[in-house]
């Protein structure tokens, strides 16, 4: 069985401050990892993905994430957040083999305060 | 390029009324299709997925059903809505079953059952 744990349901942070959204996973097989962002009343957009290669992946809007196999983590970071980054963020994984569906975490609401 | 359409964007229905939400994908063939629900503060719940016409897998027992009458059309239905059916419904698609395949989401339907 696979699972994704997002440790923080809500993260408030001041504008221009750095932020880290935590994601840990559990799987008995190799996985690919994703971060999605959801703005209010919209669908989810892919922020970034880790498939293979460099463990530090860069995504849209200045976000990056680091895959850490030994700690089974895929934390999302941004050095300086903007008001417009306020959204819900979902971490997800899928088996690197044949797989029919993603497994999502429960989401982290990032609120950027002025 | 591929696009995914969901409609309606918002819907207010009385308890006991029927439901039909439609999702269509353009620009691809034989996609895997998914219906998710987001209830307030509860993250993403996978309701149904389909790997082909007429092939529906249900993830949770509930008051809803899904159908795939055409390759790129996925319909979520209910004969009699319950208050607990309120939520944000998202349709998504992926190409094939490779873990590398990205999942794309529609804009969602906000359903309020009163």
PDB file of C-alpha atoms in Angstrom, chain A residues 21-83:
ATOM      1  CA  UNK A  21       5.549  22.576   2.855  1.00  0.00           C
ATOM      2  CA  UNK A  22       6.308  19.108   4.092  1.00  0.00           C
ATOM      3  CA  UNK A  23       5.442  15.853   2.366  1.00  0.00           C
ATOM      4  CA  UNK A  24       6.392  12.344   3.449  1.00  0.00           C
ATOM      5  CA  UNK A  25       5.458   9.181   1.665  1.00  0.00           C
ATOM      6  CA  UNK A  26       5.355   5.454   2.150  1.00  0.00           C
ATOM      7  CA  UNK A  27       5.668   2.891  -0.607  1.00  0.00           C
ATOM      8  CA  UNK A  28       7.132  -0.565  -1.092  1.00  0.00           C
ATOM      9  CA  UNK A  29       7.999   0.184  -4.731  1.00  0.00           C
ATOM     10  CA  UNK A  30       9.721   2.998  -6.555  1.00  0.00           C
ATOM     11  CA  UNK A  31       7.549   6.027  -7.065  1.00  0.00           C
ATOM     12  CA  UNK A  32       7.248   9.265  -8.944  1.00  0.00           C
ATOM     13  CA  UNK A  33       6.288  12.323  -6.945  1.00  0.00           C
ATOM     14  CA  UNK A  34       4.268  15.418  -7.766  1.00  0.00           C
ATOM     15  CA  UNK A  35       3.152  18.682  -6.258  1.00  0.00           C
ATOM     16  CA  UNK A  36      -0.095  20.266  -7.400  1.00  0.00           C
ATOM     17  CA  UNK A  37      -1.489  23.700  -6.558  1.00  0.00           C
ATOM     18  CA  UNK A  38      -5.164  24.567  -6.299  1.00  0.00           C
ATOM     19  CA  UNK A  39      -6.327  28.181  -6.257  1.00  0.00           C
ATOM     20  CA  UNK A  40      -9.785  28.876  -4.785  1.00  0.00           C
ATOM     21  CA  UNK A  41     -12.627  27.350  -6.768  1.00  0.00           C
ATOM     22  CA  UNK A  42     -10.301  26.021  -9.451  1.00  0.00           C
ATOM     23  CA  UNK A  43      -8.944  22.680 -10.496  1.00  0.00           C
ATOM     24  CA  UNK A  44      -5.465  21.427  -9.628  1.00  0.00           C
ATOM     25  CA  UNK A  45      -2.431  22.519 -11.631  1.00  0.00           C
ATOM     26  CA  UNK A  46       0.837  20.653 -11.761  1.00  0.00           C
ATOM     27  CA  UNK A  47       3.535  22.606  -9.933  1.00  0.00           C
ATOM     28  CA  UNK A  48       6.446  20.222 -10.381  1.00  0.00           C
ATOM     29  CA  UNK A  49       7.336  16.549 -10.617  1.00  0.00           C
ATOM     30  CA  UNK A  50      10.143  14.183  -9.779  1.00  0.00           C
ATOM     31  CA  UNK A  51      10.536  11.284 -12.178  1.00  0.00           C
ATOM     32  CA  UNK A  52      14.271  10.591 -12.126  1.00  0.00           C
ATOM     33  CA  UNK A  53      17.654  12.290 -12.240  1.00  0.00           C
ATOM     34  CA  UNK A  54      18.501  15.275 -10.071  1.00  0.00           C
ATOM     35  CA  UNK A  55      16.783  15.116  -6.717  1.00  0.00           C
ATOM     36  CA  UNK A  56      16.220  18.875  -6.741  1.00  0.00           C
ATOM     37  CA  UNK A  57      13.422  19.757  -9.115  1.00  0.00           C
ATOM     38  CA  UNK A  58      12.275  23.194 -10.073  1.00  0.00           C
ATOM     39  CA  UNK A  59       8.704  24.053 -10.922  1.00  0.00           C
ATOM     40  CA  UNK A  60       6.582  26.981 -11.895  1.00  0.00           C
ATOM     41  CA  UNK A  61       6.209  30.186  -9.889  1.00  0.00           C
ATOM     42  CA  UNK A  62       9.644  29.861  -8.254  1.00  0.00           C
ATOM     43  CA  UNK A  63       8.873  26.678  -6.315  1.00  0.00           C
ATOM     44  CA  UNK A  64      11.275  23.798  -5.948  1.00  0.00           C
ATOM     45  CA  UNK A  65      11.233  20.452  -4.191  1.00  0.00           C
ATOM     46  CA  UNK A  66      13.850  17.970  -3.126  1.00  0.00           C
ATOM     47  CA  UNK A  67      13.411  14.224  -3.302  1.00  0.00           C
ATOM     48  CA  UNK A  68      15.019  12.497  -0.337  1.00  0.00           C
ATOM     49  CA  UNK A  69      14.800   8.741  -0.704  1.00  0.00           C
ATOM     50  CA  UNK A  70      16.355   7.896   2.664  1.00  0.00           C
ATOM     51  CA  UNK A  71      13.885  10.108   4.496  1.00  0.00           C
ATOM     52  CA  UNK A  72      11.025   9.314   2.085  1.00  0.00           C
ATOM     53  CA  UNK A  73      10.289  13.003   1.751  1.00  0.00           C
ATOM     54  CA  UNK A  74       9.502  15.452  -1.024  1.00  0.00           C
ATOM     55  CA  UNK A  75       9.268  18.850   0.643  1.00  0.00           C
ATOM     56  CA  UNK A  76       8.236  21.905  -1.347  1.00  0.00           C
ATOM     57  CA  UNK A  77      10.068  25.185  -0.867  1.00  0.00           C
ATOM     58  CA  UNK A  78      10.030  28.759  -2.031  1.00  0.00           C
ATOM     59  CA  UNK A  79      12.596  31.329  -0.855  1.00  0.00           C
ATOM     60  CA  UNK A  80      10.226  34.308  -0.963  1.00  0.00           C
ATOM     61  CA  UNK A  81       6.449  33.995  -1.196  1.00  0.00           C
ATOM     62  CA  UNK A  82       3.925  36.402  -2.663  1.00  0.00           C
ATOM     63  CA  UNK A  83       0.305  37.051  -1.791  1.00  0.00           C
TER      64      UNK A  83
END
